[in-house]
Coordinates of C-alpha atoms in Angstrom, one line a residue:
M165 CA -5.8 39.1 4.6
D166 CA -8.7 36.3 6.1
I167 CA -7.8 35.8 9.4
K168 CA -8.6 31.9 8.1
D169 CA -5.5 32.5 6.1
T170 CA -3.4 32.7 8.6
I171 CA -4.1 29.2 10.2
D172 CA -1.7 26.7 9.9
K173 CA -4.4 23.3 8.9
A174 CA -1.5 21.6 10.5
R175 CA -1.2 22.2 13.5
L176 CA -4.9 22.6 15.0
P177 CA -6.1 21.3 17.9
E178 CA -7.6 18.3 17.9
H179 CA -10.1 19.1 20.0
V180 CA -11.5 22.7 21.4
A181 CA -14.4 23.3 23.8
I182 CA -16.2 26.3 24.5
I183 CA -17.9 28.1 27.8
M184 CA -21.2 29.8 25.4
D185 CA -21.3 32.4 27.8
G186 CA -23.3 35.8 27.7
N187 CA -26.8 35.0 26.6
G188 CA -28.5 36.3 29.1
R189 CA -26.8 39.3 29.3
W190 CA -26.4 40.5 25.7
A191 CA -30.8 40.1 26.0
K192 CA -31.2 42.2 29.2
E193 CA -28.8 44.7 27.3
R194 CA -31.5 44.0 24.7
G195 CA -34.1 44.5 27.4
K196 CA -35.7 41.5 26.2
L197 CA -36.1 38.5 28.2
R198 CA -33.2 35.8 28.4
V199 CA -34.6 32.8 26.5
F200 CA -35.0 35.8 23.7
G201 CA -30.7 35.8 24.2
H202 CA -30.6 31.7 24.2
K203 CA -32.6 31.3 21.2
N204 CA -30.1 34.3 19.4
G205 CA -27.6 31.8 20.8
V206 CA -28.7 29.0 18.9
K207 CA -26.9 30.8 15.6
A208 CA -23.6 30.9 17.0
V209 CA -23.6 27.6 17.7
R210 CA -24.7 26.8 14.1
D211 CA -22.5 28.9 12.7
T212 CA -19.2 28.1 15.6
V213 CA -20.1 24.2 14.4
E214 CA -19.9 24.8 10.7
G215 CA -16.7 26.5 11.0
A216 CA -15.1 24.0 13.0
V217 CA -16.1 21.8 9.7
E218 CA -14.6 23.8 7.5
I219 CA -11.6 24.0 8.8
G220 CA -10.8 21.1 10.2
I221 CA -11.4 20.5 14.0
K222 CA -12.2 16.8 14.9
Y223 CA -13.7 17.4 17.9
L224 CA -16.3 20.6 19.4
T225 CA -17.4 20.4 23.0
L226 CA -20.4 23.2 23.8
Y227 CA -20.8 23.7 27.3
A228 CA -24.4 23.8 26.9
F229 CA -26.3 23.2 30.4
S230 CA -24.2 22.9 33.5
T231 CA -26.2 20.8 36.3
E232 CA -26.0 24.3 38.5
N233 CA -28.5 25.9 36.2
W234 CA -31.2 24.0 37.5
N235 CA -30.7 26.3 40.5
R236 CA -32.2 28.8 37.9
P237 CA -35.4 30.5 37.6
K238 CA -38.6 27.5 36.7
L239 CA -39.3 29.0 33.6
E240 CA -35.9 29.5 32.1
V241 CA -35.1 26.5 32.3
S242 CA -38.2 25.1 31.0
A243 CA -37.7 27.7 28.2
L244 CA -33.9 26.4 27.8
M245 CA -35.3 21.9 27.8
E246 CA -38.0 22.9 25.2
L247 CA -35.8 25.7 23.3
L248 CA -33.0 22.8 23.2
V249 CA -36.2 20.5 22.0
N250 CA -36.6 22.5 19.1
T251 CA -33.4 22.8 18.0
I252 CA -32.2 19.7 17.9
N253 CA -35.4 18.5 15.6
K254 CA -34.4 20.9 13.0
E255 CA -30.9 21.0 14.0
T256 CA -30.5 17.4 13.2
K257 CA -30.5 18.3 8.6
T258 CA -27.6 20.6 9.3
L259 CA -25.4 17.7 11.7
M260 CA -25.7 15.6 8.4
D261 CA -25.1 18.1 6.2
N262 CA -21.9 18.7 7.5
G263 CA -21.1 15.0 8.4
V264 CA -20.9 15.8 12.1
K265 CA -21.5 13.6 14.6
L266 CA -23.9 14.6 18.2
N267 CA -22.7 13.4 21.8
A268 CA -23.6 14.3 24.8
I269 CA -21.9 13.8 28.0
G270 CA -23.3 14.7 32.4
N271 CA -26.2 13.3 34.1
L272 CA -28.0 13.4 31.4
D273 CA -31.4 10.7 33.5
Q274 CA -32.3 14.2 34.9
L275 CA -32.9 15.8 31.6
P276 CA -37.0 15.9 30.9
P277 CA -38.2 12.3 28.9
K278 CA -39.2 14.3 26.1
C279 CA -35.6 16.3 25.5
Y280 CA -33.9 12.8 26.5
A281 CA -35.6 11.0 23.9
R282 CA -35.0 13.9 21.3
L283 CA -31.7 13.6 22.1
Q284 CA -31.1 9.7 21.4
E285 CA -32.3 9.8 18.3
A286 CA -29.9 12.8 16.6
M287 CA -27.2 10.5 18.3
E288 CA -28.2 7.7 16.9
K289 CA -29.4 9.4 13.1
T290 CA -25.7 10.7 13.3
A291 CA -23.3 8.5 14.9
N292 CA -21.7 7.9 11.4
N293 CA -20.6 10.8 10.8
T294 CA -17.1 11.3 11.3
N295 CA -16.3 15.0 9.9
C296 CA -16.5 16.3 13.0
T297 CA -17.8 15.5 16.9
L298 CA -19.8 18.1 18.4
T299 CA -20.3 17.2 21.9
L300 CA -23.1 18.2 24.2
A301 CA -21.9 19.2 28.1
L302 CA -26.0 18.7 29.7
S303 CA -26.5 18.7 32.9
Y304 CA -22.7 18.2 33.1
S305 CA -20.1 19.2 36.1
A306 CA -16.8 18.5 36.3
R307 CA -17.4 17.5 40.0
W308 CA -19.8 15.4 39.4
E309 CA -17.5 13.7 36.9
I310 CA -14.5 13.4 39.1
T311 CA -16.4 12.0 41.5
E312 CA -18.1 9.6 39.3
A313 CA -15.4 7.8 37.6
A314 CA -13.6 8.0 41.7
R315 CA -17.3 5.9 42.6
Q316 CA -16.9 3.8 39.4
L317 CA -13.4 2.8 40.7
A318 CA -14.2 2.4 44.2
R319 CA -17.2 -0.5 42.9
Q320 CA -14.3 -1.8 40.4
V321 CA -11.8 -3.0 43.7
Q322 CA -14.6 -3.8 45.8
S323 CA -15.9 -6.3 43.7
G324 CA -12.2 -7.3 43.2
D325 CA -12.0 -6.1 39.7
L326 CA -9.0 -4.0 40.2
S327 CA -5.9 -3.7 42.4
P328 CA -5.8 0.5 44.3
D329 CA -2.7 0.2 42.9
D330 CA -3.2 -0.1 39.2
I331 CA -5.6 2.9 39.6
D332 CA -3.1 5.6 37.1
E333 CA -3.8 8.3 35.3
N334 CA -5.4 6.9 32.5
R335 CA -7.5 4.4 34.5
V336 CA -8.5 7.8 35.7
A337 CA -9.8 8.9 32.8
Q338 CA -11.5 5.7 31.1
Q339 CA -14.2 6.6 33.4
L340 CA -14.5 10.3 33.0
T341 CA -17.3 11.0 30.2
T342 CA -14.8 11.5 28.0
S343 CA -13.5 8.4 27.1
G344 CA -12.4 7.4 24.5
M345 CA -11.6 11.5 23.1
P346 CA -8.7 13.4 23.3
D347 CA -8.8 16.2 25.9
P348 CA -9.4 19.7 24.5
E349 CA -5.8 21.7 23.7
L350 CA -8.1 25.2 23.5
M351 CA -11.1 25.8 25.8
I352 CA -12.6 28.8 24.6
R353 CA -14.9 31.3 26.7
T354 CA -17.2 34.1 25.7
S355 CA -18.9 37.2 27.5
G356 CA -15.6 38.4 29.7
E357 CA -16.1 36.1 32.3
Q358 CA -11.7 34.5 33.0
R359 CA -13.2 31.3 35.1
I360 CA -13.7 27.9 34.6
S361 CA -16.9 27.3 36.0
N362 CA -16.7 23.4 36.7
Y363 CA -16.2 22.8 33.4
L364 CA -13.7 19.7 32.1
L365 CA -11.7 20.2 34.8
W366 CA -9.3 17.4 33.8
Q367 CA -9.2 17.7 30.9
L368 CA -7.9 20.8 30.8
A369 CA -5.4 20.3 32.7
Y370 CA -3.1 21.6 29.8
A371 CA -5.6 23.5 27.3
E372 CA -4.8 27.2 26.6
L373 CA -7.4 29.5 28.2
Y374 CA -8.8 32.2 25.6
F375 CA -11.0 34.7 26.9
T376 CA -13.6 36.5 24.6
D377 CA -15.5 39.9 25.6
K378 CA -18.2 38.9 22.6
M379 CA -21.6 37.6 24.2
W380 CA -22.4 34.4 23.2
P381 CA -24.7 35.3 20.3
E382 CA -22.6 37.5 18.7
F383 CA -19.5 34.6 18.4
R384 CA -19.2 33.2 14.8
R385 CA -16.9 31.4 13.2
D386 CA -14.9 34.2 12.3
D387 CA -14.0 34.3 15.9
L388 CA -13.8 31.1 16.0
F389 CA -10.6 31.6 14.0
E390 CA -9.3 34.4 15.8
A391 CA -9.1 31.4 18.8
L392 CA -6.9 29.4 16.8
A393 CA -4.7 31.7 15.1
T394 CA -3.7 33.3 18.8
Y395 CA -3.9 29.6 19.8
Q396 CA -1.0 28.7 16.9
N397 CA 1.4 31.8 18.3
R398 CA 1.4 30.5 21.6
E399 CA 4.1 28.3 22.9
R400 CA 3.0 24.9 24.8
R401 CA 5.4 23.7 26.5
F402 CA 4.2 20.6 28.9
G403 CA 6.2 21.5 31.9
L404 CA 9.4 21.7 29.6
T405 CA 11.6 24.7 28.8
S406 CA 11.8 26.4 25.5
E407 CA 15.2 25.2 24.8
Q408 CA 14.2 21.2 25.4
L409 CA 11.8 21.7 22.2
G410 CA 14.5 23.4 20.8
K411 CA 13.4 27.1 20.6

């Protein structure tokens, strides 16, 4: 039986987050430069996005570039930014064909002007698509995001628009870059590494974590479907007992 046929579409996670890891190691194993892995990773992004639309995932968030990635060799960073621009240009049609809305989170002001402009153009062009929202986490770190949220709340308190006693989880969530989106129920990381790496720390509080040894350039929609099937076989208790859930 096809792995896709085992998935109950009535119990899909609404939001899936992915750490796309292993591009550099995949390229190195083949005697290539790291950018070769990043270029091949674009194929994985395309197939995964199309698979998400096919199965019915409404929100897909991809960790594309962290704030720490700026510390990589300048040549690799430049190549990544150029690749991002070219990919956005080439893949906008694919997004339109699949009804995918493009979104981005992170410290986007750090992006090169050309990259930022192309990103804004693609987001505007796809803004009315409703099948799936694809969010790219660019120049993103969760600690940066939470710090920014705290700073915004502090300004509101300082201006008298908010009382400290009114700050609760909902208020904090509203200040995050993912405001308006449901929290991910499933987080996938490729390449065999088993850590969160400063990714959506607040939002992943109750997410199921799925790790695969596959390098990102090798990841395809069937791998996404396998992760979804595994997710559906887990018991999500949210602090309750199985008995309280009636299981």
